[in-house]
Coordinates of C-alpha atoms and ligand atoms in Angstrom, one line a residue:
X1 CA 0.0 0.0 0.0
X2 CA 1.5 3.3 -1.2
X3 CA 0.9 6.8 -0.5
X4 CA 1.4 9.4 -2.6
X5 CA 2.5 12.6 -1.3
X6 CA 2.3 15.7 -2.8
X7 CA 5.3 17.9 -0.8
X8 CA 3.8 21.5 -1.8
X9 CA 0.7 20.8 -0.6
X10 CA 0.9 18.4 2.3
X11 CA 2.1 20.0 5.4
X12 CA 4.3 22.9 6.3
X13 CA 6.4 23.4 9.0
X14 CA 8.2 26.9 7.9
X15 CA 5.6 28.9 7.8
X16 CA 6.1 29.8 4.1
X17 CA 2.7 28.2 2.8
X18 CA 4.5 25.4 0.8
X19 CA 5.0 21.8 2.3
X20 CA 8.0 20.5 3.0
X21 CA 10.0 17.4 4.0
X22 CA 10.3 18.5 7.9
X23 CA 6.1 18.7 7.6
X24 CA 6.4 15.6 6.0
X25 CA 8.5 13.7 8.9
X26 CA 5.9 15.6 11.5
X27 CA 2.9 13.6 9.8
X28 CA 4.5 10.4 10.0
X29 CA 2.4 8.8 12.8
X30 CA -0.5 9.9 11.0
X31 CA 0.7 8.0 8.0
X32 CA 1.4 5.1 10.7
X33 CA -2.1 5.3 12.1
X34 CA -3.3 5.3 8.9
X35 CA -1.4 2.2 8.3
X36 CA 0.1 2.5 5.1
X37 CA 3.5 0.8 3.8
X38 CA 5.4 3.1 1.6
X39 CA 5.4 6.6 0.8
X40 CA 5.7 7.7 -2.9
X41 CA 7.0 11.6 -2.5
X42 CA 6.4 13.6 -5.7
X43 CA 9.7 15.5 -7.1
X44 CA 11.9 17.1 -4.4
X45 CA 15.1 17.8 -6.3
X46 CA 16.4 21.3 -6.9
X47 CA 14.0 23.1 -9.0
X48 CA 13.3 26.1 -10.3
X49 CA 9.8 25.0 -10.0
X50 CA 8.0 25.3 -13.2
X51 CA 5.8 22.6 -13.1
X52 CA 5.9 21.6 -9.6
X53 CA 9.0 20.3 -9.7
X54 CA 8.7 18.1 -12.3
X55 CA 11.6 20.5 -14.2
X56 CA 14.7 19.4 -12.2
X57 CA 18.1 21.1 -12.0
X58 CA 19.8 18.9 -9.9
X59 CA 18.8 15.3 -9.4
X60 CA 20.8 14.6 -6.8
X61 CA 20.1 17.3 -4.3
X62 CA 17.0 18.5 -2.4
X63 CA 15.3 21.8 -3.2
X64 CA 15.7 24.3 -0.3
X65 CA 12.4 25.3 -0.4
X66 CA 11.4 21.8 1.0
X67 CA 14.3 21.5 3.1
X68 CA 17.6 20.6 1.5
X69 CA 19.6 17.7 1.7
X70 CA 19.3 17.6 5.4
X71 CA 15.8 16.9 6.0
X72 CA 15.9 14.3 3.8
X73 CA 18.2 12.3 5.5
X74 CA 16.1 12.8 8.1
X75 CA 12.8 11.8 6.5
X76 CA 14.1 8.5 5.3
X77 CA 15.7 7.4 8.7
X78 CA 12.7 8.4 10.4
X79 CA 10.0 7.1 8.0
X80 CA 12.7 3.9 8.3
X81 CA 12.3 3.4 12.3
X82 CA 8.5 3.5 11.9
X83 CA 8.7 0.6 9.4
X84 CA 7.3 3.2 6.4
X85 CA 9.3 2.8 3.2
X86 CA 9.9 5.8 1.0
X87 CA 9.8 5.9 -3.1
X88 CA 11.2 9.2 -4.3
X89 CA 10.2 10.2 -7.7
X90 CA 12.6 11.0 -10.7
X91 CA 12.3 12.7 -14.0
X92 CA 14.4 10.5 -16.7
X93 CA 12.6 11.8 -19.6
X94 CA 13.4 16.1 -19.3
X95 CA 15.1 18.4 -16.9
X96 CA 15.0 22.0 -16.4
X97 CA 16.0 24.7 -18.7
X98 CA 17.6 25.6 -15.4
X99 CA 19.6 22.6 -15.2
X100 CA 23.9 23.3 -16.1
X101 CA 23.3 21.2 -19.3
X102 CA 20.9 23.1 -21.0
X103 CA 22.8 26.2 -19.9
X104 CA 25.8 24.8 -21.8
X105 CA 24.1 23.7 -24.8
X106 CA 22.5 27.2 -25.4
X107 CA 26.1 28.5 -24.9
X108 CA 27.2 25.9 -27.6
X109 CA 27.3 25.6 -31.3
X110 CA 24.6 23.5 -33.3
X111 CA 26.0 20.0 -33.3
X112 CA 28.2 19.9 -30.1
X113 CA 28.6 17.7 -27.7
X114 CA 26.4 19.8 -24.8
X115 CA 23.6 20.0 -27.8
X116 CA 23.8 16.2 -27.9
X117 CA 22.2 16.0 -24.4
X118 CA 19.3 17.3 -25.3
X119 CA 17.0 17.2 -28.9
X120 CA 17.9 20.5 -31.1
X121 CA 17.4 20.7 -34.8
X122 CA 17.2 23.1 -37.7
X123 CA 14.0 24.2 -38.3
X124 CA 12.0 23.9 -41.6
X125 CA 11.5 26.7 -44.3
X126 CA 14.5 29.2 -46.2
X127 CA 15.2 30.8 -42.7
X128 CA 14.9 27.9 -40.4
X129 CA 11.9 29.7 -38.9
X130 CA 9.2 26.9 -38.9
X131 CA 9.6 24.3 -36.3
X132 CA 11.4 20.9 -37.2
X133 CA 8.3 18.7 -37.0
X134 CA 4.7 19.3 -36.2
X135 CA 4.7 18.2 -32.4
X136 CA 2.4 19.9 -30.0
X137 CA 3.7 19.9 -26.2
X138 CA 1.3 18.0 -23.8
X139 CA 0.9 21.5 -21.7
X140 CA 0.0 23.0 -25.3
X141 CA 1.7 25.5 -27.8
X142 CA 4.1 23.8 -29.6
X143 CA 6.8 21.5 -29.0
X144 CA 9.9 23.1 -30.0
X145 CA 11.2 26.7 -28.8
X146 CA 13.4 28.5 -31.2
X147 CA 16.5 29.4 -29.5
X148 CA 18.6 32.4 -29.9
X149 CA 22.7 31.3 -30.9
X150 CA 25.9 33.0 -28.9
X151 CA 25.5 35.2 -32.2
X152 CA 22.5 36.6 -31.6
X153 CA 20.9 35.7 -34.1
X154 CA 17.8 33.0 -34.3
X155 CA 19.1 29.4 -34.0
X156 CA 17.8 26.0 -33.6
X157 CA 15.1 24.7 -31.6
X158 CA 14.7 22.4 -29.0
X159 CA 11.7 19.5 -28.3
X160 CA 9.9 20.0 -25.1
X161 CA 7.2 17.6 -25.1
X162 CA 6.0 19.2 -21.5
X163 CA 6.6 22.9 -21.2
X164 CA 9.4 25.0 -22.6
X165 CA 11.3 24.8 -19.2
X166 CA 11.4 20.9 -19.5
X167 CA 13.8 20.2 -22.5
X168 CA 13.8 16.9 -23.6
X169 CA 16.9 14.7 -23.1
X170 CA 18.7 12.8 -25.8
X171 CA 18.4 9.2 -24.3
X172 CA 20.2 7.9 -27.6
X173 CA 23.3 9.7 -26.1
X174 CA 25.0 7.4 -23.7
X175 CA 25.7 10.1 -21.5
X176 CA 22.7 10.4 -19.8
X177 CA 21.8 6.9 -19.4
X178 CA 25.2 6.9 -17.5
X179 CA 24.6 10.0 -15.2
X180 CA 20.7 8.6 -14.9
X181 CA 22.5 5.3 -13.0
X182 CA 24.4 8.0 -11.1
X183 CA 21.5 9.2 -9.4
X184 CA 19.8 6.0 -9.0
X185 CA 23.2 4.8 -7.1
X186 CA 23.1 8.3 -5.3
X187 CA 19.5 7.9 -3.6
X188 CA 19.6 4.3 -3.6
X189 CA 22.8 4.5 -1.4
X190 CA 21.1 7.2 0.9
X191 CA 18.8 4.3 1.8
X192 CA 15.9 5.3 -0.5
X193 CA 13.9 2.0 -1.1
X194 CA 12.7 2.8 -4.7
X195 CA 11.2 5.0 -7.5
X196 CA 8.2 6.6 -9.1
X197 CA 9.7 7.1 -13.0
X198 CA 8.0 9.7 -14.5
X199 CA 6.6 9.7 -18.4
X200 CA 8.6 6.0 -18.2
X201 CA 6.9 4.9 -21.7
X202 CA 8.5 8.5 -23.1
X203 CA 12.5 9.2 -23.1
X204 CA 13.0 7.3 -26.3
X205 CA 11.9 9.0 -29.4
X206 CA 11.5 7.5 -33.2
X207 CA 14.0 7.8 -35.9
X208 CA 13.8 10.9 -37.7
X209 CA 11.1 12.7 -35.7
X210 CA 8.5 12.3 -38.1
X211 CA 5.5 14.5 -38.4
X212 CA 2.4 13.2 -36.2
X213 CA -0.5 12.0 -38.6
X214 CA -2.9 13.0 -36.6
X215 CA -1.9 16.0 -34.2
X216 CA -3.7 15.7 -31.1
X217 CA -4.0 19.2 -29.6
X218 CA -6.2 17.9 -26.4
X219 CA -4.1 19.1 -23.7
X220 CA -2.4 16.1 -21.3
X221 CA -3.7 13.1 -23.3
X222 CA -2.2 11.0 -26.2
X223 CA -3.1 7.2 -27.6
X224 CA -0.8 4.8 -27.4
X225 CA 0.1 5.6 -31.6
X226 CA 1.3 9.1 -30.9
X227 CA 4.8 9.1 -32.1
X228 CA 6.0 11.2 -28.8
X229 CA 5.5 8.0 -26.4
X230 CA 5.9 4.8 -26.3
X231 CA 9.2 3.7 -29.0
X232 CA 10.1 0.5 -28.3
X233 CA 13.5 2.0 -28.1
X234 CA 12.3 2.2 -24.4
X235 CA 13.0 -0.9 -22.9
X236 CA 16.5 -1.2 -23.6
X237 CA 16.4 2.3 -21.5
X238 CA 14.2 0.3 -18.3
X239 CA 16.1 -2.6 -19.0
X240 CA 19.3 -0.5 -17.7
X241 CA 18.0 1.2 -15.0
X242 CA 16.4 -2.2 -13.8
X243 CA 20.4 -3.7 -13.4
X244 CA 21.1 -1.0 -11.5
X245 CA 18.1 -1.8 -9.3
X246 CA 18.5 -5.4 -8.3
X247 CA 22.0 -4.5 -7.3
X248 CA 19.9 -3.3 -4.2
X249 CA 17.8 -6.3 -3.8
X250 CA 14.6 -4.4 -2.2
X251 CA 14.3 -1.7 -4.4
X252 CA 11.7 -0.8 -6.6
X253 CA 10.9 0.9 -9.5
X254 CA 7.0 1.9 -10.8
X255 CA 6.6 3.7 -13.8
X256 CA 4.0 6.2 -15.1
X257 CA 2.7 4.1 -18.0
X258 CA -0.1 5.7 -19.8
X259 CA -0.5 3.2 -22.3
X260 CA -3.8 1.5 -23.4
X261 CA -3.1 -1.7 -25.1
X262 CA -2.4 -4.6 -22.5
X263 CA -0.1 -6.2 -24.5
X264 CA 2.2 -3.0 -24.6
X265 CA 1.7 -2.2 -21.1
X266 CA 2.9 -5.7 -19.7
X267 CA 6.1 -5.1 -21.5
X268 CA 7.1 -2.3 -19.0
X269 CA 6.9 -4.8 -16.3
X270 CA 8.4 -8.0 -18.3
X271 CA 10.9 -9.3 -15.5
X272 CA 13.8 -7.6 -16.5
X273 CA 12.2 -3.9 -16.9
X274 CA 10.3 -2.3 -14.3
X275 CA 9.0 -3.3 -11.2
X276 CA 5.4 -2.1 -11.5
X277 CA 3.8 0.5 -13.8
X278 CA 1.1 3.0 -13.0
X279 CA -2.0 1.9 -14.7
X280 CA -5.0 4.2 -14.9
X281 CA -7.4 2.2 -16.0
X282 CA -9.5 2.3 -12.7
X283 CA -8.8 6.4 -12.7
X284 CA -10.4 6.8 -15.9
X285 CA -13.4 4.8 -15.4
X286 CA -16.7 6.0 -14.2
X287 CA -18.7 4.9 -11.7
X288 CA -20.3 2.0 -13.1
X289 CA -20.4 -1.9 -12.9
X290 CA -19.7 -2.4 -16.2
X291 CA -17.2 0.2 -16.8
X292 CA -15.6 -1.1 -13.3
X293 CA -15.4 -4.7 -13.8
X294 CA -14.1 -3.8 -17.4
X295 CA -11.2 -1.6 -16.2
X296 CA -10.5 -4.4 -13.7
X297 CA -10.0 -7.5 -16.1
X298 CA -8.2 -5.2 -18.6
X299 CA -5.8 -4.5 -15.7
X300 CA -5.2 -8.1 -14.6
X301 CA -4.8 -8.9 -18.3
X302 CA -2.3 -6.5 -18.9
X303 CA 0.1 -7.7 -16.3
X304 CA -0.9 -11.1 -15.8
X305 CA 0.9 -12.9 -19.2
X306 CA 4.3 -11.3 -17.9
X307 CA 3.4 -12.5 -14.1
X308 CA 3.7 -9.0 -12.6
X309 CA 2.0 -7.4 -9.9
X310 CA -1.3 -5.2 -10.8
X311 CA -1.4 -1.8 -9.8
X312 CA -4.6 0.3 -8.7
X313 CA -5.2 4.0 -8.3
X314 CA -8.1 6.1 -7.8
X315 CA -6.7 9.4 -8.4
X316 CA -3.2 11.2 -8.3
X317 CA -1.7 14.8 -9.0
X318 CA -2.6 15.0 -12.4
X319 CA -6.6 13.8 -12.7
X320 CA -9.7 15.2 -11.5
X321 CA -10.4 14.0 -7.0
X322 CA -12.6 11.0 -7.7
X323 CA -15.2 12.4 -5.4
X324 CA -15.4 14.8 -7.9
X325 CA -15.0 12.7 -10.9
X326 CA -18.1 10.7 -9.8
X327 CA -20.6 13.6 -9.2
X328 CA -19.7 15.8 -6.4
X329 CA -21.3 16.6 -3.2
X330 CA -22.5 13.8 -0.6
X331 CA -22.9 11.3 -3.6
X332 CA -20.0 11.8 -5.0
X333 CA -18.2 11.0 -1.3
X334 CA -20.1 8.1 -1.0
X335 CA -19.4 6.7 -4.6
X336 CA -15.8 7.4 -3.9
X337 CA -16.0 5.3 -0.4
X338 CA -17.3 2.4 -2.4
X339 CA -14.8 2.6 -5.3
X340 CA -11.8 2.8 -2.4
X341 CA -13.6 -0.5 -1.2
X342 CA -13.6 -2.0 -4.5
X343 CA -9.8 -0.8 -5.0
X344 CA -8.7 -2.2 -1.8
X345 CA -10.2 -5.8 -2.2
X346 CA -7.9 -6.3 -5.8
X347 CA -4.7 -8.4 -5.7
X348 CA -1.6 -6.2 -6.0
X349 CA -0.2 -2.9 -4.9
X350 CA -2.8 0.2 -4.1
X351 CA -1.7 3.6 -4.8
X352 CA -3.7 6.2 -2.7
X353 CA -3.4 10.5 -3.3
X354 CA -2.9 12.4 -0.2
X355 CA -6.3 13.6 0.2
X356 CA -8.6 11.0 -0.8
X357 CA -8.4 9.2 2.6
X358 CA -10.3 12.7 4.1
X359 CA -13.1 12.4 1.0
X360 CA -11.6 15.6 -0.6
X361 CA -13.5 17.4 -3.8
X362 CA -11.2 18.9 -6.4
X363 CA -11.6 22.3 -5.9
X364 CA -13.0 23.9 -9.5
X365 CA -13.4 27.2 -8.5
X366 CA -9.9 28.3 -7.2
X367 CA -9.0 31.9 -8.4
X368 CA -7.4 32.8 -11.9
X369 CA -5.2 34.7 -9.8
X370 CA -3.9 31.4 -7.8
X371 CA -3.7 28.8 -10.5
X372 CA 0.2 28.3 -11.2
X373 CA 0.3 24.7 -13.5
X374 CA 1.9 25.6 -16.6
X375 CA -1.2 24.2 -18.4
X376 CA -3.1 27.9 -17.4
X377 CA -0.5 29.9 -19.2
X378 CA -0.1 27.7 -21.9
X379 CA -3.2 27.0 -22.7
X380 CA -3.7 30.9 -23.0
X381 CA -6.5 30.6 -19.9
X382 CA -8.8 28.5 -22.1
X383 CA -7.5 25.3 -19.5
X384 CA -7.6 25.2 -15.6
X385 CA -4.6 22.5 -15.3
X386 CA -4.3 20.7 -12.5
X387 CA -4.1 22.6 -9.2
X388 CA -7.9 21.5 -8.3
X389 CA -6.3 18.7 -7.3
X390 CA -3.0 19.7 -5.2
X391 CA -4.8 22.1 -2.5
X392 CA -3.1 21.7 0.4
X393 CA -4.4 19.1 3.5
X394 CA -6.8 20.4 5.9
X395 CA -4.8 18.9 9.0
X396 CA -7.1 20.5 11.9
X397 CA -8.9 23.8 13.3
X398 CA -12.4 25.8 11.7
X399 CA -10.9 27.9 9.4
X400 CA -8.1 28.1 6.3
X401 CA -5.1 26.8 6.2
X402 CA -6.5 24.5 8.8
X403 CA -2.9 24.1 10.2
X404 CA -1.3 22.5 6.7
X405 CA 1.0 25.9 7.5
X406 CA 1.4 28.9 10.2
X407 CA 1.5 31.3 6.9
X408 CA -1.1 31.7 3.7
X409 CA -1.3 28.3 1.7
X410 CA 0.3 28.4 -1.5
X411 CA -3.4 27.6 -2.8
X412 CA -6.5 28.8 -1.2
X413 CA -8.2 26.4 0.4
X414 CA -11.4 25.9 0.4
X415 CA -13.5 26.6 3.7
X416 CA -16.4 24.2 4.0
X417 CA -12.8 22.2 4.8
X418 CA -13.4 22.7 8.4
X419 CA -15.6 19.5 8.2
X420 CA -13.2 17.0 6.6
X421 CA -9.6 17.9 8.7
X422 CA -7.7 15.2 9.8
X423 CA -8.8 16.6 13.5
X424 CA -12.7 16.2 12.6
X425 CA -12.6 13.1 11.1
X426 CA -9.7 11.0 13.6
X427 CA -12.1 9.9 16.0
X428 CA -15.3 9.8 14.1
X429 CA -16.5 6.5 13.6
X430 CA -18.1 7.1 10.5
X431 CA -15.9 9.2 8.6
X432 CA -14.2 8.4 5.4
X433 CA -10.3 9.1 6.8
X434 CA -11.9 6.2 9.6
X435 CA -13.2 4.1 6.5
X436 CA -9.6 3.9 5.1
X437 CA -7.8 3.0 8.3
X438 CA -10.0 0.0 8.5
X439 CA -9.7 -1.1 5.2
X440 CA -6.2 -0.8 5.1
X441 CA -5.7 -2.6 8.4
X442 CA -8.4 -5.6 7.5
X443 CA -6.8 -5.6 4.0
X444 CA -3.3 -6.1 5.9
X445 CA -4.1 -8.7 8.4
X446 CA -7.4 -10.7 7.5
X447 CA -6.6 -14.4 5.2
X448 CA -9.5 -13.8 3.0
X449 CA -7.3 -11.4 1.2
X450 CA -5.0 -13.7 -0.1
X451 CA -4.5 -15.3 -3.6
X452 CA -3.5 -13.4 -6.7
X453 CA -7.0 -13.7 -8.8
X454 CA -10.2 -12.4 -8.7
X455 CA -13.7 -14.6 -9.3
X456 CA -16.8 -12.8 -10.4
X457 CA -20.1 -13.7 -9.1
X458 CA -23.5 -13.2 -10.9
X459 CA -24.8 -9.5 -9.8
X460 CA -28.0 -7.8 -10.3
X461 CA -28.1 -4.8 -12.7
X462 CA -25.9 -2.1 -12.5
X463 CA -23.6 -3.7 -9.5
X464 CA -20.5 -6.0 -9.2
X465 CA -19.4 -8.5 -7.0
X466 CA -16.3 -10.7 -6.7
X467 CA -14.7 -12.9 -4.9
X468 CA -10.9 -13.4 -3.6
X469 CA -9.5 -17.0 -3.4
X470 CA -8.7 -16.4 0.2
X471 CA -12.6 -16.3 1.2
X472 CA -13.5 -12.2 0.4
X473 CA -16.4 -11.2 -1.1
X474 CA -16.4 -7.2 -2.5
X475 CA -20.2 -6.4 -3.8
X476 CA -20.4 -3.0 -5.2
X477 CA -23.9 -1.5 -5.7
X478 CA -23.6 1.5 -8.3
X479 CA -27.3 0.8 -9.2
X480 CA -29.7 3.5 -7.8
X481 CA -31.4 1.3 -5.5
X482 CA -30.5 -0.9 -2.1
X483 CA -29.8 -4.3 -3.3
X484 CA -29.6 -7.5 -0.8
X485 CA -26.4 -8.4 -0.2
X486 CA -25.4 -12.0 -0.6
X487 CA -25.1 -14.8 2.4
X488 CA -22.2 -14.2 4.8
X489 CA -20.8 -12.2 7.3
X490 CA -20.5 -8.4 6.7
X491 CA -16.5 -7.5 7.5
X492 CA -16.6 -3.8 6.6
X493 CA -19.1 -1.6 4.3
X494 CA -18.6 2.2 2.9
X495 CA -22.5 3.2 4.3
X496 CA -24.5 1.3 7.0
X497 CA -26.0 -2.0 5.9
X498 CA -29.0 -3.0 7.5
X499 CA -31.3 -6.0 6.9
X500 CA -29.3 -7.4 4.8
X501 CA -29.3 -4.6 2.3
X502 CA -26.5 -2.7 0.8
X503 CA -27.3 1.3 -0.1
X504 CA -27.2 2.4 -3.4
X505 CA -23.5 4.2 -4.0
X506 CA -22.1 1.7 -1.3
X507 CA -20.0 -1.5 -1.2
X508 CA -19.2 -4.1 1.3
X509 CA -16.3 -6.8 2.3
X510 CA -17.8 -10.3 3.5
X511 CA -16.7 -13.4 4.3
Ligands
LIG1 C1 4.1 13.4 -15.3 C2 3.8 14.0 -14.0 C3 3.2 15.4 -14.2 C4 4.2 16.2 -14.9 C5 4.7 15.6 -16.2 C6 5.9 16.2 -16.7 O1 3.0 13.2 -16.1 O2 2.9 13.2 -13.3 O3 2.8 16.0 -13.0 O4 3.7 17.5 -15.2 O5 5.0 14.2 -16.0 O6 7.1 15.9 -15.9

């Protein structure tokens, strides 16, 4: 079981309304109480910060605006004395236009060897002035920026499939697959037990950048055909890193995999590549049986023919709260409460957001003023990005920032809040943060859990049920209407059960 931290937005203990790795290591009993194993802590590197830190400019050190070097050292041994393991996340596929590299290559000629780390070509036309292929960058714009040469005069450009301040490295060069095992070594040897690899189906690109056929200008999606994903020139890239990572026999890699077909995702995780890969499948589906049950056999499929370990999420920094996702309001809690039970019942390894465990909406309506993912400015204020998703944690008290930080959060937070704080919801029986500390703990301790498949039963319309090897039943009712729930002994349910009935927007564990 995994939590996913996001540093910025999940406690502070400076005062300078962004989180930090100190608030971090003063939440750790709460992330004991809560009783999951491992925490997965979004970027922390040195960054200038463009896109939440996803734009690194030093690997292998620690921002100071989350604490430096110091605090993580201290992080790790203390998350290590309470038995919590901690997954750092790394950025293989771009770094920052801050980063000494890029510096050096803008300060080079076309065709050096510091232009070699990253992806610069001539542009098209008489003067050079149109880009070198028709890319569009996932943030939007285009994907190439025209750079200006030690002449002063208009140059090359350089691919940024993300934002402008996240050039694209040259993976083909062997230099950075060597300094890329450098900072595995580095963290690895600080006692970090694994990583979340960002954009791990991108890094390798095709021969020739050819033009897309079909350019898809939808902001922060792609199919698994789009030519800036996904080369099979990939896996010799996870097929390095993974040597490097059973020289350190617990460590473990999961890669952000946003790839459709099940036969191309299970290559990620074929026994000598990654570890585990990020599926979405349950994250993109909506709150129905069918569209459930689907999601869920797709995701065993994909994994199962190269015998790795499934993956489930919910939600993470990127996508929509799944209260909000399936209808908002008391509904959409409940919905979310069933679809955590649903999650939690599945073989393999759970990944839960920082956030979900309190029932947390995204928050829609935060000021134009506030918003600060590149996708806002990029998208010339026609897209919102992601920030709904990464306001801070309401820890405790009635009003904003509900002690995430002694300052003003770096996002607003909303505050109806008062209601779902850590502090409101710790001893109340039937709250949703109370809901997750139960499931994790049965899910950690009770047999019926065991065995790596997943039988369905017959349901009627519109709900699901299934059954564990080890003896667990998981009904879901997404129909409109209580259903009865079938013979045995109720073990936990997301909304009171009585007479035998399960509520509509509910689900329950028996055995
Ligand atoms: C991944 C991250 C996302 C980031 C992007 C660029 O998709 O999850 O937050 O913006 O990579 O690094």
């Amino acid at each position: 079981m995994f939590y996913q931290i996001y540093p910025r937005s999940f406690a502070d203990s400076d005062g300078d309304g962004i989180g930090d790795l100190r608030g971090i290591r003063d939440k750790l009993g709460y992330l004991e109480l809560l009783g999951v194993d491992a925490l997965w802590i979004c970027p922390v590197m040195r960054s200038p910060m463009a896109d939440g830190g996803y734009d690194v400019a030093d690997p292998r050190d620690i921002d100071p605006l989350f604490g430096g070097m110091a605090a993580m050292v201290e992080l790790i041994a203390e998350a290590h004395d309470r038995g919590l393991k901690v997954t750092m996340d790394l950025v293989p596929n771009h770094t920052s236009d801050q980063h000494p590299w890029f510096a050096a290559a803008l300060a080079a000629a076309p065709g050096s060897r510091e232009r070699e780390r990253y992806i610069f070509r001539d542009g098209r036309g008489p003067d050079g002035a149109t880009p070198p292929n028709n890319w569009p960058s996932i943030f939007g714009g285009p994907a190439w920026t025209r750079v200006i040469e030690p002449d002063g005069r208009p140059g090359q450009w350089y691919l940024h499939i993300f934002a402008p301040e996240q050039p694209d490295l040259n993976w083909a060069n062997p230099e950075i697959a060597a300094d890329f095992e450098q900072t595995l070594r580095f963290w690895l040897d600080r006692g970090v037990d694994g990583f979340r690899l960002d954009v791990a189906h991108g890094m390798a690109k095709p021969d020739g950048l050819p033009d897309m056929e079909r350019v898809e200008t939808k902001m922060l999606v792609h199919d698994d055909d789009d030519p800036r994903f996904n080369n099979p020139a990939v896996h010799e890239i996870h097929r390095r890193i993974r040597k490097v990572l059973d020289e350190y026999p617990d460590a473990v890699s999961i890669g952000e995999v946003w790839v459709d077909d099940n036969t191309r995702f299970g290559e990620y995780v074929r026994p000598d590549e990654l570890h585990l890969a990020f599926n979405f499948r349950l994250a993109e589906t909506p709150f129905d049986a069918d569209a459930v049950r689907a999601a869920i056999d797709n995701s065993l499929a994909a994994v199962a023919p190269v015998g790795a370990v499934p993956t489930w999420t919910l939600s993470n920094h990127d996508i929509a709260r799944e209260v909000t996702r399936y209808g908002g309001g008391p509904v959409g809690v409940a919905r979310a409460r069933a679809m955590m039970m649903v999650e939690l019942a599945l073989p393999g390894a759970v990944f839960i957001y920082n956030g979900a465990e309190l029932g947390l909406p995204n928050v829609d309506d935060l000021p134009e003023a506030a918003l600060r993912d590149p996708v806002w400015e990029r998208s010339g204020h026609t897209e919102r990005g992601r920030d709904g998703c990464r306001v801070p944690i309401p820890w405790e008290g009635a009003a904003p920032p509900f002690g995430f930080s002694t300052g003003e959060s770096w996002l607003p937070m909303p505050p109806e809040w008062a209601a779902s704080t850590v502090e409101a919801q710790l001893e109340a029986l039937g709250s949703t943060l109370s809901l997750y500390r139960m499931a994790i703990e049965l899910r950690g301790v009770r047999p019926e859990f065991a065995g790596p498949r997943v039988e369905w039963y017959g349901s009627p319309a519109g709900c699901l049920a299934f059954r564990r090897p080890g003896g667990l039943v998981c009904v879901l009712n997404a129909s409109p209407v209580p259903i009865a729930l079938p013979p045995g002994d109720v073990l936990l349910a997301s909304a009171p059960s009585e007479n035998g009935q399960l509520a509509a927007n509910a689900a329950a564990w028996l055995v």
